[in-house]
Amino acid sequence: MTKMAETDLLGAVNLALGRALQDDETTIVLGEDVGVNGGVFRATDGLQEKFGSARVLDTPLAECAIAGIAVGAATQGFRPVAEIQFAGFIYPVIDQVLNHASRLRTRTRGRLSCPMVLRAPYGGGVHAPEHHSESPEALFAHIPGLRVVIPSSPQRAYGLLLAAIRNPDPVVFLEPKRLYHALREDVTDDGKELPLDQPVYLRQGRDITLVTWGASTLEVLRAAEQLEAEGISTEVIDVATLSPLNDEPICASVEKTGRCIVVHEAARTGGFGAEIVARIADRSLTSLLAPVRRVTGYDTVIPLPRLEVKYMPGTRQIVDTAQEVMALS
Amino acid sequence: MTKMAETDLLGAVNLALGRALQDDETTIVLGEDVGVNGGVFRATDGLQEKFGSARVLDTPLAECAIAGIAVGAATQGFRPVAEIQFAGFIYPVIDQVLNHASRLRTRTRGRLSCPMVLRAPYGGGVHAPEHHSESPEALFAHIPGLRVVIPSSPQRAYGLLLAAIRNPDPVVFLEPKRLYHALREDVTDDGKELPLDQPVYLRQGRDITLVTWGASTLEVLRAAEQLEAEGISTEVIDVATLSPLNDEPICASVEKTGRCIVVHEAARTGGFGAEIVARIADRSLTSLLAPVRRVTGYDTVIPLPRLEVKYMPGTRQIVDTAQEVMALS
Amino acid sequence: MNSKSNNAEPDDGARPADKAMNHVARFDIFCRRYIEPEGNVVAELPEVTSDVDLLKRLYRQMVLTRVFDQKAIALQRTGRLGTYPSVLGQEAIGTGVASAMRDDDVLLPSFREHGAQLQRGVSIRELLLYWGGDERGSDFSGPRNDFPVCIPVGSHFPHAAGAALAIKLRGSDNVAVVIAGDGATSKGEFYEALNIAGVWQLPLLVVIANNQWAISVSRKEQTRARTLAQKAIAAGIPGEQVDGNDAVAVFTATMEALEAIRAGRGPHLIEALTYRLGDHTTADNASRYRDDEEVSLHWHEDPVSRLRDYLTAQNHWTKEDEQTLLEECRGQVDSEAEAYLAIPVQPVSAMFDHLFAVLPEPLKLQREYAMEAGKDDQNGGN
Amino acid sequence: MNSKSNNAEPDDGARPADKAMNHVARFDIFCRRYIEPEGNVVAELPEVTSDVDLLKRLYRQMVLTRVFDQKAIALQRTGRLGTYPSVLGQEAIGTGVASAMRDDDVLLPSFREHGAQLQRGVSIRELLLYWGGDERGSDFSGPRNDFPVCIPVGSHFPHAAGAALAIKLRGSDNVAVVIAGDGATSKGEFYEALNIAGVWQLPLLVVIANNQWAISVSRKEQTRARTLAQKAIAAGIPGEQVDGNDAVAVFTATMEALEAIRAGRGPHLIEALTYRLGDHTTADNASRYRDDEEVSLHWHEDPVSRLRDYLTAQNHWTKEDEQTLLEECRGQVDSEAEAYLAIPVQPVSAMFDHLFAVLPEPLKLQREYAMEAGKDDQNGGN
Ligand SMILES: Cc1ncc(C[n+]2csc(CCOP(=O)(O)OP(=O)(O)O)c2C)c(N)n1
Ligand SMILES: Cc1ncc(C[n+]2csc(CCOP(=O)(O)OP(=O)(O)O)c2C)c(N)n1
Ligand SMILES: [Mg+2]
Ligand SMILES: [Mg+2]
């Protein structure tokens, strides 16, 4: 059953979950409020009605156990897709992800494995309460044996989430909630996945490479247009799978343009932008015509809504930084 | 009471804890087995006997609560020094550290604060069981409002731990357990702290800057000597306070030498080495004569003891990489 | 409410099959109530509440809480407040618990305990400022040692144990009081903190505001335990239920527990039974997961009208008293709301200024950059 | 062991003061024992253990476990094994529990349950390989779905609930069995997993091997709960104590619990009372924190001699049987140890080869580099 429909990123997540539940009866969905309520964002809307409460399970309020139960079920032949309601509540599961999910295969030399997905809405910019605007991708991207995937459009959300669910290893799938309703596009519910471990070119250009992921793609693309108008041609890359990081396309682009800016919303120090820069400084240093800059959240706690906008890396900062980088070379 | 004595890093930690307990009655020590047993490594040996079980508290087996209790006591005027028995068991406390300890001051605009220290032995190379050889520093170094401090000698362990305990904000203090008994030096128990937020020059040189921290300083210094013998002069910097990172001395050194290698034991991708490289690629790019390389643990789970040595970044790899970097410029 | 006799049959656990089985321990859970719906008295009111003025204070405070709640929702609906969790129907818990506390006790509230915070002396303006999205709302001028509200559910239980440890080490007789919901009892921290508090006999009171729902997850889906009070048994500490819509019962149970704790008898758990009459927050639509009929039935249990009915029946309260009180409350809330709305946004530098006691050198450049970038209102991702 | 009557006074919880107090729930904890020290029978042995061969099998397995344990310690002392946690004195638990399990049940052992693993079909060679520091030791050829041992204390409780969920969803009647120590009951995951298992009525058996110590922290310092069995009450599921040094009691309690669980009656908790006769691990020195005298007293409870004494008294076991058995066990353990010692170290590439199902492209270069660098034995930080 193939349907094409215009949908937003949230709708695409819902489609992919429905498709996975439909195609493979070992797929289950669990989390707080994912059942009757369809998730606080409605990512799981209608799924329990369609697939029953044995496969779409409302859990008690216990994130660590949600992840740990997913681990246990995954080792015994299921493909759990667990939702953490907001990324701010994901920290109690790091232990389960790091010490168990990402290691069970290697600990047992392949005897047991852990094909599970941990989904969570992440990021700021939606005027949410305290602790609801976190960007923790760097914490997960440092964990060997784990994939960290972040979609930035409805189509990519659909295809990457399906790929994540079908992947034989654990995936942390972070959904930029600022994009949930930000753009709509046609998504064909054909069950086709998109490749993991593959950055995506969002725009081809000459002068400068802008590397980003998640909600920041919006600002980066906007900045790219402004820069184009000023005669600066940018190449925009959405990293999509942060870890394991395939730096080939990024380094290839930088070797072409000679300049690079990495943009992300998380705090700068120890953010995943550092890894991108380090790859470039290792592999493509001699191609660089200018310093590599990062436009990111500050090394502060993301403020409550009234000041939040001042924390988020904005289009203007990207444009300014690009101009500065151009001027430096 | 000032005593000078030759001691190892573990002994220095013990001295600093004793001094802090002595000098300030709001200092308390808590953790699993820190009391009668004196800690599984003996870091707290004799402290309960001397300061009583009200100030040196054996806790039940619950890491998340240990950290959370430290948070609660810290807000009410105490200076808790909590021990996590091994860094492999520290992940359940990330939630408490990230969502609470590091934020209470900013959340309350300074009304409450959290002067606590979380100590944990970390790193591999001691043939420990599974889950006992972790290097999680990068996870903490990405948390705004938190300090991450790692000593690499008995003197620095003493001075930095005292500074961490007296600091008005939370500190994660990671002790490289491979160094616990690796070297001895005179430590004067004079209550003098060493400055935080300050990388330390361990060796001055001309040709290449080696940046590192923790147990890897051993290999780096060994490599530096070998390189010296080959006519390559290295500058060695121990970062000491990873976050907030003061990159001035690092960039200044790289601007002098034109070359840099970062060495750490944790997995490479998303490791804190990336941040060091990113700072250099931003601030000191034009001084670079060669790519910046990282010599690190692999992006794999650290193996069990029989294969562990093959995971750890060794002297030979550092020397080889330095020679390569020299050859590239 | 169930009213079995004291020596009822065991509810759970293995039954003795033969001589191989020794009885080792027995536990009982009780539930307390003085005033039932419509203000009828089911048991003589306790000594501590013999003072009518106290009862009136409890009542006034509940009404103030409710008026505040209505205002907050109205402000949110008109875009002048952020997402807000209504406390409608649960006013007796915050009011009853906080009224029994001493000023030098320490409160660690969940995100829904505006009533307790108001009673503790947090101003309406501060509450609105916080829910309006401004950190200064947690810089209370009133109870300086109280915690800000806890958003990550249950993560404040260990803080409460830590605050109680500080009290115990200092040798004083104040108490740390933590309030959280039924959902919070599923989190590991709840049990970890309770267990340690038990071992160390900390001066800690844990109040569970069991409003039967955790967003869309019902109490029954949250745990198979018949009561939440019995979770205290796991920690070897006393646990009891109280009718959380009976302000007198909440106040009395809290008072007695606090006295026992001050006397050194260690931690205590109170499960207060209530019902969330509103949506989970202003971002929620409860009709997706529960019947309006269920909600209507629970209006019958409403704590505010219950105490009013009682006071009225005892001739301590009149229609005029009610009118005056409502006007007072509305006046106070409205003027505080005005004051809140007049508070200008913090400067960009505020992000940095309380991150550390002293801003570390490496962050100073970022602060300067942020101030420069922040001047421009175009900037930022929104 | 305590032997109060069934209708004993409540041990805990508020007592009814007046009419305001309703009794809501009651819970009782029992402890089961058939054979006491010196092999005396305190209660008629249950039907399921009427088969003498079964008792002999239990006994042989305990002896094998003990002989294995001695060998492991000896290997560690001579530098041929890593840090090792002895199971001395606790053999009845692993043996009793695992013997009552079916092959298609799933075991999730703590790090000390070598006895259970042996009974499940993990080979001695594999156990030694694991404790010798080689991941291949967790690639059991026997119970392919069993978990490897869990080192981060208590973190496997949720896995057990997850495995039980898988079983329930599949509709089969096998059971997930998790074993952990007394210390593990202080971890949040223990309660979280128990609670969810209760709500979902999962086929889960939780066995707590209460050996009175968590390294240097005594049972009393671990929790104020009088029993660990009563922690089940928090989750609304049955909990019971069993004399963990009585293999018959452990086997029987497990058997009955498994039957109930298979019949769909949901999760169950067994606290098995025992004592850790050895050091915590070979890296520990227990005399730092407990008296030798305490340890000596507990030798009296030794599960191995207890069952031997019983069998001997019943004329089912002779000195010669014992001699033969010991020789058999030693022979088996020695030859397995030889086999273990002959296993060469894994190649460097092994670090990468099971990290993912298929090594991602970006990691291939690292793998090559590692193989190149690893050739050189000088390399590495040690
Ligand atoms: C750790 C955590 N997980 C999830 C959430 C999202 N969330 C906010 S409130 C809530 C339900 C809380 O239920 P309960 O504890 O009963 O309190 P109530 O809302 O009923 O007052 C959830 C799931 C959260 N804030 N924290
Ligand atoms: C989460 C965690 N914290 C600390 C440790 C270190 N540690 C290993 S065993 C142990 C004590 C465990 O006690 P218990 O659960 O009673 O099991 P036993 O050792 O008695 O079998 C501790 C603290 C660990 N392995 N995991
Ligand atoms: Mg609730
Ligand atoms: Mg134990």
PDB file of N, CA and C in Angstrom, chain C residues 40-100:
ATOM      1  N   ASN C  40     -19.493  16.925  55.394  1.00  0.00           N
ATOM      2  CA  ASN C  40     -19.850  16.108  56.561  1.00  0.00           C
ATOM      3  C   ASN C  40     -18.621  15.585  57.284  1.00  0.00           C
ATOM      4  N   VAL C  41     -18.745  15.549  58.592  1.00  0.00           N
ATOM      5  CA  VAL C  41     -17.624  15.088  59.399  1.00  0.00           C
ATOM      6  C   VAL C  41     -17.742  13.574  59.606  1.00  0.00           C
ATOM      7  N   VAL C  42     -16.679  12.840  59.283  1.00  0.00           N
ATOM      8  CA  VAL C  42     -16.737  11.388  59.502  1.00  0.00           C
ATOM      9  C   VAL C  42     -16.025  10.986  60.778  1.00  0.00           C
ATOM     10  N   ALA C  43     -15.168  11.854  61.268  1.00  0.00           N
ATOM     11  CA  ALA C  43     -14.491  11.575  62.535  1.00  0.00           C
ATOM     12  C   ALA C  43     -14.210  12.913  63.195  1.00  0.00           C
ATOM     13  N   GLU C  44     -14.185  12.878  64.475  1.00  0.00           N
ATOM     14  CA  GLU C  44     -13.950  14.112  65.218  1.00  0.00           C
ATOM     15  C   GLU C  44     -12.671  14.798  64.737  1.00  0.00           C
ATOM     16  N   LEU C  45     -12.771  16.091  64.527  1.00  0.00           N
ATOM     17  CA  LEU C  45     -11.580  16.797  64.055  1.00  0.00           C
ATOM     18  C   LEU C  45     -10.494  16.769  65.128  1.00  0.00           C
ATOM     19  N   PRO C  46      -9.269  16.636  64.715  1.00  0.00           N
ATOM     20  CA  PRO C  46      -8.186  16.501  65.701  1.00  0.00           C
ATOM     21  C   PRO C  46      -7.895  17.822  66.404  1.00  0.00           C
ATOM     22  N   GLU C  47      -7.295  17.689  67.531  1.00  0.00           N
ATOM     23  CA  GLU C  47      -6.888  18.810  68.370  1.00  0.00           C
ATOM     24  C   GLU C  47      -6.220  19.937  67.572  1.00  0.00           C
ATOM     25  N   VAL C  48      -5.245  19.555  66.736  1.00  0.00           N
ATOM     26  CA  VAL C  48      -4.466  20.588  66.028  1.00  0.00           C
ATOM     27  C   VAL C  48      -5.301  21.480  65.134  1.00  0.00           C
ATOM     28  N   THR C  49      -6.526  21.040  64.808  1.00  0.00           N
ATOM     29  CA  THR C  49      -7.337  21.871  63.924  1.00  0.00           C
ATOM     30  C   THR C  49      -8.539  22.448  64.648  1.00  0.00           C
ATOM     31  N   SER C  50      -8.461  22.492  65.966  1.00  0.00           N
ATOM     32  CA  SER C  50      -9.597  23.006  66.736  1.00  0.00           C
ATOM     33  C   SER C  50      -9.757  24.522  66.556  1.00  0.00           C
ATOM     34  N   ASP C  51      -8.693  25.139  66.079  1.00  0.00           N
ATOM     35  CA  ASP C  51      -8.730  26.589  65.893  1.00  0.00           C
ATOM     36  C   ASP C  51      -9.423  26.936  64.571  1.00  0.00           C
ATOM     37  N   VAL C  52     -10.558  27.597  64.655  1.00  0.00           N
ATOM     38  CA  VAL C  52     -11.321  27.915  63.447  1.00  0.00           C
ATOM     39  C   VAL C  52     -10.522  28.834  62.513  1.00  0.00           C
ATOM     40  N   ASP C  53      -9.748  29.713  63.098  1.00  0.00           N
ATOM     41  CA  ASP C  53      -8.951  30.616  62.266  1.00  0.00           C
ATOM     42  C   ASP C  53      -8.000  29.834  61.366  1.00  0.00           C
ATOM     43  N   LEU C  54      -7.465  28.772  61.918  1.00  0.00           N
ATOM     44  CA  LEU C  54      -6.582  27.934  61.107  1.00  0.00           C
ATOM     45  C   LEU C  54      -7.356  27.384  59.916  1.00  0.00           C
ATOM     46  N   LEU C  55      -8.551  26.855  60.189  1.00  0.00           N
ATOM     47  CA  LEU C  55      -9.345  26.282  59.094  1.00  0.00           C
ATOM     48  C   LEU C  55      -9.649  27.351  58.048  1.00  0.00           C
ATOM     49  N   LYS C  56      -9.955  28.543  58.522  1.00  0.00           N
ATOM     50  CA  LYS C  56     -10.233  29.630  57.581  1.00  0.00           C
ATOM     51  C   LYS C  56      -8.999  29.980  56.769  1.00  0.00           C
ATOM     52  N   ARG C  57      -7.863  29.969  57.432  1.00  0.00           N
ATOM     53  CA  ARG C  57      -6.619  30.248  56.689  1.00  0.00           C
ATOM     54  C   ARG C  57      -6.402  29.207  55.600  1.00  0.00           C
ATOM     55  N   LEU C  58      -6.624  27.955  55.963  1.00  0.00           N
ATOM     56  CA  LEU C  58      -6.480  26.897  54.955  1.00  0.00           C
ATOM     57  C   LEU C  58      -7.435  27.173  53.783  1.00  0.00           C
ATOM     58  N   TYR C  59      -8.648  27.522  54.130  1.00  0.00           N
ATOM     59  CA  TYR C  59      -9.632  27.745  53.078  1.00  0.00           C
ATOM     60  C   TYR C  59      -9.229  28.920  52.176  1.00  0.00           C
ATOM     61  N   ARG C  60      -8.880  30.046  52.791  1.00  0.00           N
ATOM     62  CA  ARG C  60      -8.484  31.221  52.015  1.00  0.00           C
ATOM     63  C   ARG C  60      -7.333  30.888  51.057  1.00  0.00           C
ATOM     64  N   GLN C  61      -6.406  30.150  51.598  1.00  0.00           N
ATOM     65  CA  GLN C  61      -5.218  29.839  50.801  1.00  0.00           C
ATOM     66  C   GLN C  61      -5.579  28.954  49.603  1.00  0.00           C
ATOM     67  N   MET C  62      -6.502  28.046  49.816  1.00  0.00           N
ATOM     68  CA  MET C  62      -6.939  27.200  48.697  1.00  0.00           C
ATOM     69  C   MET C  62      -7.638  28.043  47.635  1.00  0.00           C
ATOM     70  N   VAL C  63      -8.445  28.989  48.109  1.00  0.00           N
ATOM     71  CA  VAL C  63      -9.149  29.841  47.148  1.00  0.00           C
ATOM     72  C   VAL C  63      -8.140  30.718  46.384  1.00  0.00           C
ATOM     73  N   LEU C  64      -7.182  31.245  47.103  1.00  0.00           N
ATOM     74  CA  LEU C  64      -6.158  32.055  46.424  1.00  0.00           C
ATOM     75  C   LEU C  64      -5.453  31.221  45.358  1.00  0.00           C
ATOM     76  N   THR C  65      -5.138  29.989  45.720  1.00  0.00           N
ATOM     77  CA  THR C  65      -4.478  29.101  44.772  1.00  0.00           C
ATOM     78  C   THR C  65      -5.331  28.908  43.530  1.00  0.00           C
ATOM     79  N   ARG C  66      -6.611  28.724  43.760  1.00  0.00           N
ATOM     80  CA  ARG C  66      -7.498  28.478  42.621  1.00  0.00           C
ATOM     81  C   ARG C  66      -7.629  29.726  41.746  1.00  0.00           C
ATOM     82  N   VAL C  67      -7.717  30.871  42.370  1.00  0.00           N
ATOM     83  CA  VAL C  67      -7.832  32.112  41.588  1.00  0.00           C
ATOM     84  C   VAL C  67      -6.539  32.345  40.800  1.00  0.00           C
ATOM     85  N   PHE C  68      -5.427  32.091  41.453  1.00  0.00           N
ATOM     86  CA  PHE C  68      -4.139  32.194  40.749  1.00  0.00           C
ATOM     87  C   PHE C  68      -4.126  31.258  39.533  1.00  0.00           C
ATOM     88  N   ASP C  69      -4.592  30.059  39.762  1.00  0.00           N
ATOM     89  CA  ASP C  69      -4.586  29.038  38.719  1.00  0.00           C
ATOM     90  C   ASP C  69      -5.395  29.494  37.504  1.00  0.00           C
ATOM     91  N   GLN C  70      -6.582  30.043  37.791  1.00  0.00           N
ATOM     92  CA  GLN C  70      -7.433  30.518  36.692  1.00  0.00           C
ATOM     93  C   GLN C  70      -6.732  31.626  35.914  1.00  0.00           C
ATOM     94  N   LYS C  71      -6.078  32.503  36.648  1.00  0.00           N
ATOM     95  CA  LYS C  71      -5.385  33.626  36.001  1.00  0.00           C
ATOM     96  C   LYS C  71      -4.250  33.116  35.119  1.00  0.00           C
ATOM     97  N   ALA C  72      -3.509  32.174  35.665  1.00  0.00           N
ATOM     98  CA  ALA C  72      -2.367  31.651  34.905  1.00  0.00           C
ATOM     99  C   ALA C  72      -2.847  31.031  33.594  1.00  0.00           C
ATOM    100  N   ILE C  73      -3.930  30.288  33.673  1.00  0.00           N
ATOM    101  CA  ILE C  73      -4.461  29.672  32.450  1.00  0.00           C
ATOM    102  C   ILE C  73      -4.907  30.754  31.468  1.00  0.00           C
ATOM    103  N   ALA C  74      -5.571  31.775  32.000  1.00  0.00           N
ATOM    104  CA  ALA C  74      -6.029  32.858  31.124  1.00  0.00           C
ATOM    105  C   ALA C  74      -4.835  33.549  30.456  1.00  0.00           C
ATOM    106  N   LEU C  75      -3.798  33.785  31.217  1.00  0.00           N
ATOM    107  CA  LEU C  75      -2.603  34.431  30.651  1.00  0.00           C
ATOM    108  C   LEU C  75      -1.990  33.549  29.567  1.00  0.00           C
ATOM    109  N   GLN C  76      -1.958  32.251  29.823  1.00  0.00           N
ATOM    110  CA  GLN C  76      -1.391  31.351  28.823  1.00  0.00           C
ATOM    111  C   GLN C  76      -2.242  31.372  27.547  1.00  0.00           C
ATOM    112  N   ARG C  77      -3.529  31.318  27.732  1.00  0.00           N
ATOM    113  CA  ARG C  77      -4.426  31.283  26.567  1.00  0.00           C
ATOM    114  C   ARG C  77      -4.281  32.539  25.709  1.00  0.00           C
ATOM    115  N   THR C  78      -3.863  33.617  26.328  1.00  0.00           N
ATOM    116  CA  THR C  78      -3.719  34.865  25.576  1.00  0.00           C
ATOM    117  C   THR C  78      -2.264  35.159  25.253  1.00  0.00           C
ATOM    118  N   GLY C  79      -1.438  34.108  25.322  1.00  0.00           N
ATOM    119  CA  GLY C  79      -0.054  34.257  24.863  1.00  0.00           C
ATOM    120  C   GLY C  79       0.855  35.016  25.796  1.00  0.00           C
ATOM    121  N   ARG C  80       0.444  35.171  27.049  1.00  0.00           N
ATOM    122  CA  ARG C  80       1.286  35.948  27.956  1.00  0.00           C
ATOM    123  C   ARG C  80       1.944  35.101  29.049  1.00  0.00           C
ATOM    124  N   LEU C  81       1.836  33.787  28.908  1.00  0.00           N
ATOM    125  CA  LEU C  81       2.502  32.858  29.823  1.00  0.00           C
ATOM    126  C   LEU C  81       2.864  31.624  29.009  1.00  0.00           C
ATOM    127  N   GLY C  82       3.858  30.888  29.465  1.00  0.00           N
ATOM    128  CA  GLY C  82       4.241  29.659  28.775  1.00  0.00           C
ATOM    129  C   GLY C  82       3.308  28.506  29.152  1.00  0.00           C
ATOM    130  N   THR C  83       3.685  27.312  28.737  1.00  0.00           N
ATOM    131  CA  THR C  83       2.946  26.116  29.110  1.00  0.00           C
ATOM    132  C   THR C  83       2.795  26.082  30.629  1.00  0.00           C
ATOM    133  N   TYR C  84       1.585  25.830  31.095  1.00  0.00           N
ATOM    134  CA  TYR C  84       1.316  25.914  32.541  1.00  0.00           C
ATOM    135  C   TYR C  84       0.524  24.697  33.030  1.00  0.00           C
ATOM    136  N   PRO C  85       0.968  24.095  34.136  1.00  0.00           N
ATOM    137  CA  PRO C  85       0.265  22.936  34.702  1.00  0.00           C
ATOM    138  C   PRO C  85      -0.717  23.373  35.787  1.00  0.00           C
ATOM    139  N   SER C  86      -1.972  23.179  35.524  1.00  0.00           N
ATOM    140  CA  SER C  86      -3.015  23.602  36.470  1.00  0.00           C
ATOM    141  C   SER C  86      -3.039  22.698  37.703  1.00  0.00           C
ATOM    142  N   VAL C  87      -3.342  23.321  38.851  1.00  0.00           N
ATOM    143  CA  VAL C  87      -3.424  22.554  40.104  1.00  0.00           C
ATOM    144  C   VAL C  87      -4.890  22.374  40.540  1.00  0.00           C
ATOM    145  N   LEU C  88      -5.790  22.678  39.628  1.00  0.00           N
ATOM    146  CA  LEU C  88      -7.225  22.618  39.917  1.00  0.00           C
ATOM    147  C   LEU C  88      -7.644  21.273  40.512  1.00  0.00           C
ATOM    148  N   GLY C  89      -8.222  21.337  41.679  1.00  0.00           N
ATOM    149  CA  GLY C  89      -8.717  20.127  42.329  1.00  0.00           C
ATOM    150  C   GLY C  89      -7.746  19.545  43.334  1.00  0.00           C
ATOM    151  N   GLN C  90      -6.516  20.042  43.329  1.00  0.00           N
ATOM    152  CA  GLN C  90      -5.495  19.479  44.224  1.00  0.00           C
ATOM    153  C   GLN C  90      -5.049  20.499  45.271  1.00  0.00           C
ATOM    154  N   GLU C  91      -5.835  21.562  45.448  1.00  0.00           N
ATOM    155  CA  GLU C  91      -5.379  22.687  46.278  1.00  0.00           C
ATOM    156  C   GLU C  91      -5.150  22.303  47.727  1.00  0.00           C
ATOM    157  N   ALA C  92      -5.877  21.289  48.196  1.00  0.00           N
ATOM    158  CA  ALA C  92      -5.765  20.953  49.624  1.00  0.00           C
ATOM    159  C   ALA C  92      -4.382  20.403  49.972  1.00  0.00           C
ATOM    160  N   ILE C  93      -3.732  19.820  48.988  1.00  0.00           N
ATOM    161  CA  ILE C  93      -2.438  19.188  49.293  1.00  0.00           C
ATOM    162  C   ILE C  93      -1.364  20.246  49.535  1.00  0.00           C
ATOM    163  N   GLY C  94      -1.163  21.100  48.554  1.00  0.00           N
ATOM    164  CA  GLY C  94      -0.142  22.145  48.718  1.00  0.00           C
ATOM    165  C   GLY C  94      -0.409  22.996  49.937  1.00  0.00           C
ATOM    166  N   THR C  95      -1.680  23.383  50.067  1.00  0.00           N
ATOM    167  CA  THR C  95      -2.046  24.238  51.192  1.00  0.00           C
ATOM    168  C   THR C  95      -1.862  23.514  52.525  1.00  0.00           C
ATOM    169  N   GLY C  96      -2.380  22.309  52.591  1.00  0.00           N
ATOM    170  CA  GLY C  96      -2.321  21.559  53.846  1.00  0.00           C
ATOM    171  C   GLY C  96      -0.895  21.245  54.256  1.00  0.00           C
ATOM    172  N   VAL C  97      -0.110  20.794  53.307  1.00  0.00           N
ATOM    173  CA  VAL C  97       1.275  20.423  53.627  1.00  0.00           C
ATOM    174  C   VAL C  97       2.085  21.655  54.021  1.00  0.00           C
ATOM    175  N   ALA C  98       2.025  22.686  53.174  1.00  0.00           N
ATOM    176  CA  ALA C  98       2.879  23.854  53.438  1.00  0.00           C
ATOM    177  C   ALA C  98       2.434  24.580  54.709  1.00  0.00           C
ATOM    178  N   SER C  99       1.140  24.539  55.016  1.00  0.00           N
ATOM    179  CA  SER C  99       0.671  25.215  56.229  1.00  0.00           C
ATOM    180  C   SER C  99       1.176  24.531  57.488  1.00  0.00           C
ATOM    181  N   ALA C 100       1.431  23.252  57.387  1.00  0.00           N
ATOM    182  CA  ALA C 100       1.920  22.521  58.559  1.00  0.00           C
ATOM    183  C   ALA C 100       3.437  22.662  58.715  1.00  0.00           C
TER     184      ALA C 100
END
